[in-house]
Amino acid sequence: MYNRFQEHLQKELQDIKEAGLFKNERVITTPQTAEIAVSTGENVLNFCMNNYLGLSNDQRLIDAAKDALDNRGYGMSSVRFICGTQDLHKELEAKVSEFFGTEDTILYAACFDANGGVFEPLLDQQDAIISDSLNHASIIDGVRLCKAQRYRYKNADMADLEDQLKLAQAQRFRLIVTDGVFSMDGNVAPMDKIMELAEKYDAMVMVDESHSAGVVGKTGRGVTEQYNIKGKVDIITGTLGKAFGGAVGGFTTGRKEIIDMLRQRSRPYLFSNSIPPLVAKAGTRMFEVISESNELQDRLHENTAFFVEQMKAAGFDIKPTQSAICAVMLYDAKLSQDFAAALLKEGIYVIGFFFPVVPKGEARIRVQLSAAHTRAHLEKAVAAFTKVGKELNVIK
Ligand SMILES: *Cc1c(COP(=O)(O)O)cnc(C)c1O
C-alpha cells in the first residue's frame, strides 16, 4: 500500500513547492531572543518572534524553572484529574485569574487545545457561535468539533456581526468569538462595539488573547484592559507560548461555572497530559515579574511606536496597528519574498506573507516588536528596510 501512498504524497509535496508555499524551517542555534545565530552561520536580529516582552530567555524565569526541576521533578505522567495536579498548577491558575480579573482558570497543554476544547462541552445544536472570519485556526477547529449553528462575520465588521446576530436569534444561547489581536494586520477587535451588540442581542462573548495578552493595554492585560471591560467578557483563552515566557501551555479563564464545566467535559483537558512543573512554576514567576513592574510593557509600547513612526517617515505603507505587530505592505507576493531575503542579508530576520495566508494582492512583511529590542536594534532594522526599500523601488 505505502508505495502508492508515497507517490501520492510526493506529488502533493511537489505541488506545494511549485506553488511557492513550501515551508522551510530556519534552525536557530542560540536561545530565543533579539540577537540570534542560525545554523547557516549568520547572526541576525530577530523581528519575527512572538516574544513580545522578551521573557523567553529571562533569567528570572529560568531560575524559577530550575527550582521546580530540582524540587518537583521533570514530568507529571498524568492528566490533571488523575494525578497530574501539583500546587504549582493551582498557583498558576490563580495567577492567570488574578491577572485578567476573572473568576477561575483551567490550564491546557497549548492554547490550540484550549480553543479546541472550549465549545463542544458548553454548546450544542440548539445554540449559535458567531465567529470573526479571521479567527485563529484553533478557534475554527474548535467550532467544527461543536454541534452549535455556525455564523461568520467579516473581520471586525460590526454591521455584519449585527446581521449575523439577528439571524442567530432563533437559537437558545449565542456566543460571539473573536481574536483580541489579528495576527496578520495587528488590529485589535473592536471590543466596545462587540460588547454593545452582545448586550443588545443577548449573546455571550469569548476573546482569544494570544497575541494581545502582555501586549495590549497599558499593563498588558489585553483587550479587556484596553476597552475597560474587565470581568465582563465571559470566556478568555490565551497562550503561555507568546508574550508570557514563550515555552508552552494555554488557558481558558472566565466565569466560574464555565471553567467548572470545562474541567468535567473538555476533551483536550481530560485526555492530554498535564504541563510540566517547571512550566507552571516559571509561568507563576512570569506573572509576578510583569505585575511588579510595568517596565517591559512600557518598553514594548515605546519600541512599537518608535518603529512604526520611523517606518512611516521612511515612506513605507504600514497597516494601522494597535499591537506589537507591524504589517509593512508590499502587495506583490514575489516582492515580499525578495524583500525578506534581502533583509536577511542585512542581518534582519523577518517573514514575508502572501496568499493564502493573507488576501490576494496584499502581500506584506510582518514585523513583530519586542521589549527585547534595543533602540540600536530598531535603528538597524529601519536602516535595512530603507536600503532594501530603495533598491527594490518600494520607497523613493
Ligand atoms: C498562537 C495562537 C494560538 C495557539 O497557541 P499555542 O499555545 O501555541 O497553541 C491560539 N490562538 C491564537 C489567536 C494564537 O495567535
Short mmCIF file of C-alpha atoms and ligand atoms in Angstrom, two decimals:
data_model
loop_
_atom_site.label_atom_id
_atom_site.label_comp_id
_atom_site.label_asym_id
_atom_site.label_seq_id
_atom_site.Cartn_x
_atom_site.Cartn_y
_atom_site.Cartn_z
CA MET A 1 0.00 0.00 0.00
CA TYR A 2 2.65 2.52 1.04
CA ASN A 3 4.22 2.72 -2.43
CA ARG A 4 1.07 4.14 -3.94
CA PHE A 5 0.52 6.48 -0.99
CA GLN A 6 4.15 7.60 -1.17
CA GLU A 7 3.71 8.61 -4.80
CA HIS A 8 0.59 10.49 -3.85
CA LEU A 9 2.41 12.39 -1.08
CA GLN A 10 5.43 13.11 -3.26
CA LYS A 11 3.17 14.65 -5.89
CA GLU A 12 1.30 16.76 -3.34
CA LEU A 13 4.57 17.97 -1.81
CA GLN A 14 5.84 18.85 -5.26
CA ASP A 15 2.66 20.85 -5.91
CA ILE A 16 3.19 22.76 -2.67
CA LYS A 17 6.77 23.55 -3.72
CA GLU A 18 5.71 24.64 -7.20
CA ALA A 19 3.07 26.95 -5.74
CA GLY A 20 5.89 28.55 -3.70
CA LEU A 21 4.15 27.56 -0.46
CA PHE A 22 6.62 25.04 0.92
CA LYS A 23 7.69 25.99 4.42
CA ASN A 24 11.37 25.57 5.21
CA GLU A 25 12.40 25.91 8.83
CA ARG A 26 15.35 28.06 9.74
CA VAL A 27 17.38 26.43 12.52
CA ILE A 28 18.37 28.65 15.44
CA THR A 29 21.44 27.66 17.46
CA THR A 30 21.09 30.13 20.34
CA PRO A 31 18.36 30.91 22.89
CA GLN A 32 15.31 32.72 21.51
CA THR A 33 15.90 36.45 21.79
CA ALA A 34 16.53 39.60 19.74
CA GLU A 35 20.04 38.61 18.62
CA ILE A 36 20.21 35.03 17.40
CA ALA A 37 22.50 32.81 15.35
CA VAL A 38 21.21 30.40 12.74
CA SER A 39 22.68 27.08 11.64
CA THR A 40 23.91 28.55 8.35
CA GLY A 41 26.23 30.75 10.40
CA GLU A 42 24.57 34.16 10.22
CA ASN A 43 23.96 36.33 13.26
CA VAL A 44 20.68 38.13 12.78
CA LEU A 45 18.27 40.41 14.58
CA ASN A 46 15.02 38.61 15.16
CA PHE A 47 11.87 40.51 14.18
CA CYS A 48 9.54 37.55 13.74
CA MET A 49 9.20 36.08 17.24
CA ASN A 50 6.13 36.25 19.48
CA ASN A 51 8.49 37.02 22.36
CA TYR A 52 6.78 40.37 22.90
CA LEU A 53 8.04 41.03 26.42
CA GLY A 54 11.47 39.50 25.89
CA LEU A 55 10.81 36.87 28.57
CA SER A 56 11.67 33.75 26.54
CA ASN A 57 15.24 33.88 27.81
CA ASP A 58 14.70 35.82 31.04
CA GLN A 59 16.95 34.75 33.91
CA ARG A 60 14.17 35.08 36.50
CA LEU A 61 12.04 32.57 34.60
CA ILE A 62 14.99 30.25 34.02
CA ASP A 63 15.77 30.31 37.75
CA ALA A 64 12.14 29.53 38.64
CA ALA A 65 12.11 26.66 36.14
CA LYS A 66 15.37 25.27 37.58
CA ASP A 67 13.98 25.46 41.08
CA ALA A 68 10.92 23.47 40.01
CA LEU A 69 13.11 20.93 38.21
CA ASP A 70 15.18 20.41 41.35
CA ASN A 71 12.25 20.24 43.73
CA ARG A 72 9.31 18.89 41.71
CA GLY A 73 10.93 16.80 39.02
CA TYR A 74 10.58 16.79 35.27
CA GLY A 75 7.18 15.47 34.21
CA MET A 76 3.78 14.63 35.64
CA SER A 77 3.00 11.44 33.68
CA SER A 78 -0.69 12.06 34.17
CA VAL A 79 -3.67 14.08 33.12
CA ARG A 80 -4.75 16.64 35.66
CA PHE A 81 -7.71 14.76 37.16
CA ILE A 82 -5.84 11.54 37.88
CA CYS A 83 -2.51 12.58 39.42
CA GLY A 84 -1.31 15.47 37.25
CA THR A 85 -2.09 18.40 39.55
CA GLN A 86 0.56 19.92 41.79
CA ASP A 87 0.16 23.00 43.93
CA LEU A 88 2.25 24.68 41.19
CA HIS A 89 -0.55 24.17 38.66
CA LYS A 90 -3.16 25.58 41.04
CA GLU A 91 -0.91 28.57 41.77
CA LEU A 92 -0.52 29.33 38.08
CA GLU A 93 -4.28 29.08 37.54
CA ALA A 94 -4.83 31.55 40.37
CA LYS A 95 -2.25 33.92 38.85
CA VAL A 96 -3.98 33.86 35.45
CA SER A 97 -7.33 34.67 37.11
CA GLU A 98 -5.77 37.49 39.12
CA PHE A 99 -4.07 38.96 36.05
CA PHE A 100 -7.21 39.02 33.92
CA GLY A 101 -9.63 39.79 36.77
CA THR A 102 -11.61 36.61 36.12
CA GLU A 103 -13.26 34.07 38.43
CA ASP A 104 -11.34 30.91 37.59
CA THR A 105 -8.85 29.38 35.12
CA ILE A 106 -8.15 25.99 33.56
CA LEU A 107 -4.75 25.14 32.06
CA TYR A 108 -4.14 23.25 28.83
CA ALA A 109 -1.04 21.96 27.05
CA ALA A 110 -1.49 24.76 24.50
CA CYS A 111 -3.97 27.45 23.52
CA PHE A 112 -4.70 25.30 20.48
CA ASP A 113 -6.14 22.79 22.97
CA ALA A 114 -7.92 25.48 25.00
CA ASN A 115 -9.75 26.59 21.84
CA GLY A 116 -10.21 23.02 20.64
CA GLY A 117 -11.87 22.08 23.91
CA VAL A 118 -13.96 25.10 24.80
CA PHE A 119 -17.02 24.98 22.54
CA GLU A 120 -18.14 21.36 22.44
CA PRO A 121 -18.65 20.92 26.21
CA LEU A 122 -20.62 24.17 26.55
CA LEU A 123 -22.90 24.43 23.50
CA ASP A 124 -24.97 22.09 21.34
CA GLN A 125 -27.21 22.15 18.24
CA GLN A 126 -29.72 24.44 19.94
CA ASP A 127 -27.06 27.16 20.24
CA ALA A 128 -25.14 29.57 17.99
CA ILE A 129 -21.48 30.53 17.61
CA ILE A 130 -20.85 33.80 15.78
CA SER A 131 -17.19 33.90 14.75
CA ASP A 132 -14.92 36.53 13.16
CA SER A 133 -13.76 35.41 9.69
CA LEU A 134 -10.09 35.96 10.60
CA ASN A 135 -10.13 33.98 13.83
CA HIS A 136 -7.20 31.65 14.54
CA ALA A 137 -7.18 28.12 13.09
CA SER A 138 -7.64 26.62 16.57
CA ILE A 139 -10.92 28.51 17.04
CA ILE A 140 -12.10 27.33 13.63
CA ASP A 141 -11.23 23.73 14.55
CA GLY A 142 -12.85 24.05 17.97
CA VAL A 143 -16.06 25.34 16.39
CA ARG A 144 -16.03 22.41 13.94
CA LEU A 145 -15.98 19.97 16.86
CA CYS A 146 -19.13 21.56 18.32
CA LYS A 147 -22.69 20.95 17.15
CA ALA A 148 -23.79 24.58 17.54
CA GLN A 149 -25.08 26.50 14.49
CA ARG A 150 -22.26 28.49 12.89
CA TYR A 151 -22.35 32.11 11.82
CA ARG A 152 -19.38 34.01 10.45
CA TYR A 153 -18.90 37.78 10.20
CA LYS A 154 -16.34 39.73 8.18
CA ASN A 155 -13.23 40.71 10.13
CA ALA A 156 -14.12 43.30 12.77
CA ASP A 157 -17.17 44.32 10.69
CA MET A 158 -19.80 45.33 13.22
CA ALA A 159 -22.62 45.77 10.69
CA ASP A 160 -22.05 42.19 9.58
CA LEU A 161 -21.83 40.97 13.18
CA GLU A 162 -25.20 42.63 13.84
CA ASP A 163 -26.72 40.91 10.80
CA GLN A 164 -25.43 37.54 11.96
CA LEU A 165 -26.71 38.13 15.49
CA LYS A 166 -30.17 38.87 14.06
CA LEU A 167 -30.06 35.59 12.14
CA ALA A 168 -28.98 33.76 15.30
CA GLN A 169 -31.92 34.92 17.42
CA ALA A 170 -33.72 31.60 16.93
CA GLN A 171 -31.07 29.74 18.90
CA ARG A 172 -31.06 29.14 22.67
CA PHE A 173 -27.66 30.58 23.60
CA ARG A 174 -25.36 32.75 21.47
CA LEU A 175 -21.56 33.10 21.78
CA ILE A 176 -19.60 35.73 19.85
CA VAL A 177 -15.96 34.71 19.45
CA THR A 178 -13.03 36.85 18.33
CA ASP A 179 -9.27 37.08 18.45
CA GLY A 180 -8.11 40.01 20.59
CA VAL A 181 -5.41 40.97 18.06
CA PHE A 182 -5.50 39.67 14.49
CA SER A 183 -2.05 38.36 13.75
CA MET A 184 -1.62 39.43 10.12
CA ASP A 185 -2.74 43.08 10.43
CA GLY A 186 -2.15 43.77 14.12
CA ASN A 187 -5.59 45.33 14.54
CA VAL A 188 -7.46 44.94 17.83
CA ALA A 189 -11.03 43.60 17.85
CA PRO A 190 -13.49 46.50 18.48
CA MET A 191 -14.50 45.17 21.89
CA ASP A 192 -16.58 48.20 22.88
CA LYS A 193 -18.91 47.64 19.93
CA ILE A 194 -18.85 43.86 20.31
CA MET A 195 -19.95 44.22 23.96
CA GLU A 196 -22.77 46.59 22.94
CA LEU A 197 -24.03 44.20 20.29
CA ALA A 198 -23.74 41.27 22.70
CA GLU A 199 -25.91 43.14 25.17
CA LYS A 200 -28.45 44.17 22.51
CA TYR A 201 -28.78 40.68 21.01
CA ASP A 202 -28.35 38.68 24.20
CA ALA A 203 -25.06 36.94 23.45
CA MET A 204 -22.03 35.86 25.46
CA VAL A 205 -18.52 36.92 24.39
CA MET A 206 -15.26 34.99 24.08
CA VAL A 207 -11.87 36.56 23.25
CA ASP A 208 -8.64 34.77 22.38
CA GLU A 209 -5.93 36.95 23.91
CA SER A 210 -2.96 35.02 22.48
CA HIS A 211 -1.45 37.98 20.59
CA SER A 212 -2.91 40.66 22.90
CA ALA A 213 -2.07 39.36 26.37
CA GLY A 214 1.06 41.05 27.70
CA VAL A 215 0.87 43.49 24.80
CA VAL A 216 -2.38 45.42 24.59
CA GLY A 217 -3.45 47.79 27.37
CA LYS A 218 -1.13 49.88 29.49
CA THR A 219 -0.18 46.99 31.77
CA GLY A 220 -0.56 44.30 29.12
CA ARG A 221 -3.77 42.83 30.47
CA GLY A 222 -5.17 42.61 26.99
CA VAL A 223 -8.29 43.90 25.27
CA THR A 224 -10.36 43.92 28.45
CA GLU A 225 -7.91 46.50 29.83
CA GLN A 226 -7.77 48.49 26.61
CA TYR A 227 -11.57 48.76 26.46
CA ASN A 228 -12.14 48.93 30.20
CA ILE A 229 -14.34 45.82 30.24
CA LYS A 230 -12.51 43.77 32.84
CA GLY A 231 -14.70 40.97 34.22
CA LYS A 232 -17.34 41.46 31.51
CA VAL A 233 -16.04 39.04 28.88
CA ASP A 234 -17.42 35.56 29.62
CA ILE A 235 -14.54 33.48 28.25
CA ILE A 236 -10.88 34.42 27.61
CA THR A 237 -8.39 31.99 26.11
CA GLY A 238 -4.67 32.61 25.84
CA THR A 239 -1.23 31.09 25.48
CA LEU A 240 1.89 30.90 27.62
CA GLY A 241 3.76 30.45 24.34
CA LYS A 242 3.99 34.07 23.20
CA ALA A 243 4.45 37.13 25.46
CA PHE A 244 4.09 35.02 28.62
CA GLY A 245 7.52 33.38 28.51
CA GLY A 246 7.15 31.55 25.23
CA ALA A 247 7.58 27.98 26.46
CA VAL A 248 4.32 26.08 26.10
CA GLY A 249 0.86 25.98 27.63
CA GLY A 250 -2.53 27.58 27.26
CA PHE A 251 -5.50 28.51 29.39
CA THR A 252 -9.17 29.34 29.45
CA THR A 253 -10.21 31.86 32.08
CA GLY A 254 -13.58 33.40 32.86
CA ARG A 255 -16.87 32.65 34.58
CA LYS A 256 -16.68 30.09 37.37
CA GLU A 257 -19.36 27.69 36.11
CA ILE A 258 -17.86 27.70 32.62
CA ILE A 259 -14.46 26.69 33.98
CA ASP A 260 -16.09 24.10 36.28
CA MET A 261 -17.82 22.54 33.27
CA LEU A 262 -14.63 22.52 31.19
CA ARG A 263 -12.84 20.60 33.96
CA GLN A 264 -15.59 17.98 33.75
CA ARG A 265 -16.03 17.73 29.99
CA SER A 266 -13.27 19.39 27.95
CA ARG A 267 -11.59 16.63 26.00
CA PRO A 268 -8.07 18.11 25.50
CA TYR A 269 -8.01 18.68 29.28
CA LEU A 270 -9.32 15.26 30.26
CA PHE A 271 -7.31 13.21 27.78
CA SER A 272 -3.96 15.01 27.48
CA ASN A 273 -1.00 15.32 29.81
CA SER A 274 -0.51 17.99 32.45
CA ILE A 275 2.03 20.75 31.72
CA PRO A 276 5.42 20.10 33.39
CA PRO A 277 6.00 21.59 36.86
CA LEU A 278 8.83 23.78 35.57
CA VAL A 279 6.47 25.49 33.12
CA ALA A 280 3.87 26.02 35.84
CA LYS A 281 6.42 27.49 38.23
CA ALA A 282 8.08 29.72 35.63
CA GLY A 283 4.62 30.83 34.48
CA THR A 284 3.73 31.92 38.00
CA ARG A 285 7.05 33.78 38.27
CA MET A 286 6.32 35.43 34.92
CA PHE A 287 3.04 36.89 36.22
CA GLU A 288 4.90 38.22 39.27
CA VAL A 289 7.56 39.82 37.08
CA ILE A 290 5.09 41.64 34.83
CA SER A 291 2.82 42.65 37.71
CA GLU A 292 5.58 44.06 39.98
CA SER A 293 6.83 46.46 37.33
CA ASN A 294 5.49 47.81 34.06
CA GLU A 295 8.99 48.21 32.59
CA LEU A 296 8.69 45.52 29.91
CA GLN A 297 5.21 46.57 28.80
CA ASP A 298 6.31 50.23 28.62
CA ARG A 299 9.41 49.33 26.62
CA LEU A 300 7.38 47.25 24.18
CA HIS A 301 4.93 50.11 23.65
CA GLU A 302 7.77 52.60 23.15
CA ASN A 303 9.57 50.28 20.74
CA THR A 304 6.44 49.71 18.68
CA ALA A 305 5.61 53.42 18.49
CA PHE A 306 9.20 54.28 17.54
CA PHE A 307 9.45 51.63 14.83
CA VAL A 308 6.08 52.45 13.24
CA GLU A 309 6.84 56.17 13.25
CA GLN A 310 10.30 55.70 11.71
CA MET A 311 8.98 53.35 9.03
CA LYS A 312 6.21 55.77 8.09
CA ALA A 313 8.73 58.61 7.94
CA ALA A 314 10.86 56.47 5.60
CA GLY A 315 7.85 56.25 3.30
CA PHE A 316 6.58 52.73 3.97
CA ASP A 317 2.93 51.79 3.83
CA ILE A 318 2.13 50.46 7.31
CA LYS A 319 -1.24 48.93 8.29
CA PRO A 320 -2.82 50.74 11.23
CA THR A 321 -1.79 48.73 14.29
CA GLN A 322 -2.71 48.81 17.97
CA SER A 323 -0.50 45.87 18.90
CA ALA A 324 3.18 44.88 18.57
CA ILE A 325 2.56 43.61 15.03
CA CYS A 326 3.55 45.94 12.21
CA ALA A 327 2.50 44.92 8.69
CA VAL A 328 4.73 46.53 6.06
CA MET A 329 2.57 46.40 2.94
CA LEU A 330 4.25 45.38 -0.33
CA TYR A 331 1.16 43.89 -2.08
CA ASP A 332 3.16 41.74 -4.52
CA ALA A 333 3.88 38.14 -3.42
CA LYS A 334 7.27 37.78 -5.10
CA LEU A 335 8.38 41.19 -3.88
CA SER A 336 7.55 40.16 -0.30
CA GLN A 337 9.84 37.12 -0.63
CA ASP A 338 12.66 39.05 -2.33
CA PHE A 339 12.40 41.79 0.25
CA ALA A 340 12.65 39.37 3.19
CA ALA A 341 15.62 37.59 1.57
CA ALA A 342 17.43 40.91 1.05
CA LEU A 343 16.75 41.90 4.66
CA LEU A 344 18.26 38.65 5.88
CA LYS A 345 21.44 39.56 4.03
CA GLU A 346 21.37 42.82 6.00
CA GLY A 347 21.05 40.82 9.22
CA ILE A 348 17.32 41.36 9.75
CA TYR A 349 15.17 38.27 10.12
CA VAL A 350 11.54 38.77 9.09
CA ILE A 351 9.00 36.76 7.12
CA GLY A 352 7.09 37.84 4.02
CA PHE A 353 3.48 36.64 3.91
CA PHE A 354 1.32 36.26 0.82
CA PHE A 355 -1.83 34.47 -0.37
CA PRO A 356 -3.36 32.26 1.06
CA VAL A 357 -2.06 33.43 4.45
CA VAL A 358 -3.23 36.98 3.62
CA PRO A 359 -5.73 38.07 0.89
CA LYS A 360 -4.57 38.02 -2.75
CA GLY A 361 -2.64 41.17 -3.67
CA GLU A 362 -1.98 42.04 -0.02
CA ALA A 363 1.47 40.52 0.44
CA ARG A 364 3.47 42.05 3.24
CA ILE A 365 6.31 41.70 5.68
CA ARG A 366 5.14 41.23 9.23
CA VAL A 367 7.45 42.80 11.79
CA GLN A 368 6.94 41.83 15.41
CA LEU A 369 8.35 44.18 18.00
CA SER A 370 9.62 43.11 21.40
CA ALA A 371 10.79 44.58 24.68
CA ALA A 372 13.98 42.61 23.97
CA HIS A 373 14.83 45.01 21.12
CA THR A 374 17.13 47.90 21.94
CA ARG A 375 16.93 51.28 20.24
CA ALA A 376 20.03 50.29 18.24
CA HIS A 377 18.29 47.13 17.01
CA LEU A 378 15.31 49.17 15.84
CA GLU A 379 17.50 51.72 14.11
CA LYS A 380 19.41 48.98 12.33
CA ALA A 381 16.14 47.42 11.16
CA VAL A 382 14.75 50.72 9.86
CA ALA A 383 18.04 51.43 8.05
CA ALA A 384 17.98 47.97 6.44
CA PHE A 385 14.33 48.36 5.41
CA THR A 386 15.14 51.77 3.91
CA LYS A 387 18.15 50.46 1.98
CA VAL A 388 16.29 47.43 0.60
CA GLY A 389 13.15 49.52 0.01
CA LYS A 390 15.11 51.87 -2.24
CA GLU A 391 16.89 49.05 -4.05
CA LEU A 392 13.59 47.32 -4.78
CA ASN A 393 11.80 50.56 -5.67
CA VAL A 394 9.31 50.32 -2.84
CA ILE A 395 10.20 53.76 -1.49
CA LYS A 396 11.92 56.76 -3.04
C1 LIG B 1 -0.66 31.34 18.76
C2 LIG B 1 -2.13 31.31 18.88
C3 LIG B 1 -2.81 30.19 19.37
C4 LIG B 1 -2.08 28.91 19.69
O1 LIG B 1 -1.37 29.00 20.87
P1 LIG B 1 -0.46 27.75 21.32
O2 LIG B 1 -0.40 27.87 22.79
O3 LIG B 1 0.85 27.92 20.64
O4 LIG B 1 -1.17 26.52 20.89
C5 LIG B 1 -4.17 30.26 19.53
N1 LIG B 1 -4.86 31.37 19.20
C6 LIG B 1 -4.26 32.45 18.69
C7 LIG B 1 -5.06 33.67 18.35
C8 LIG B 1 -2.88 32.47 18.51
O5 LIG B 1 -2.28 33.54 17.99
#
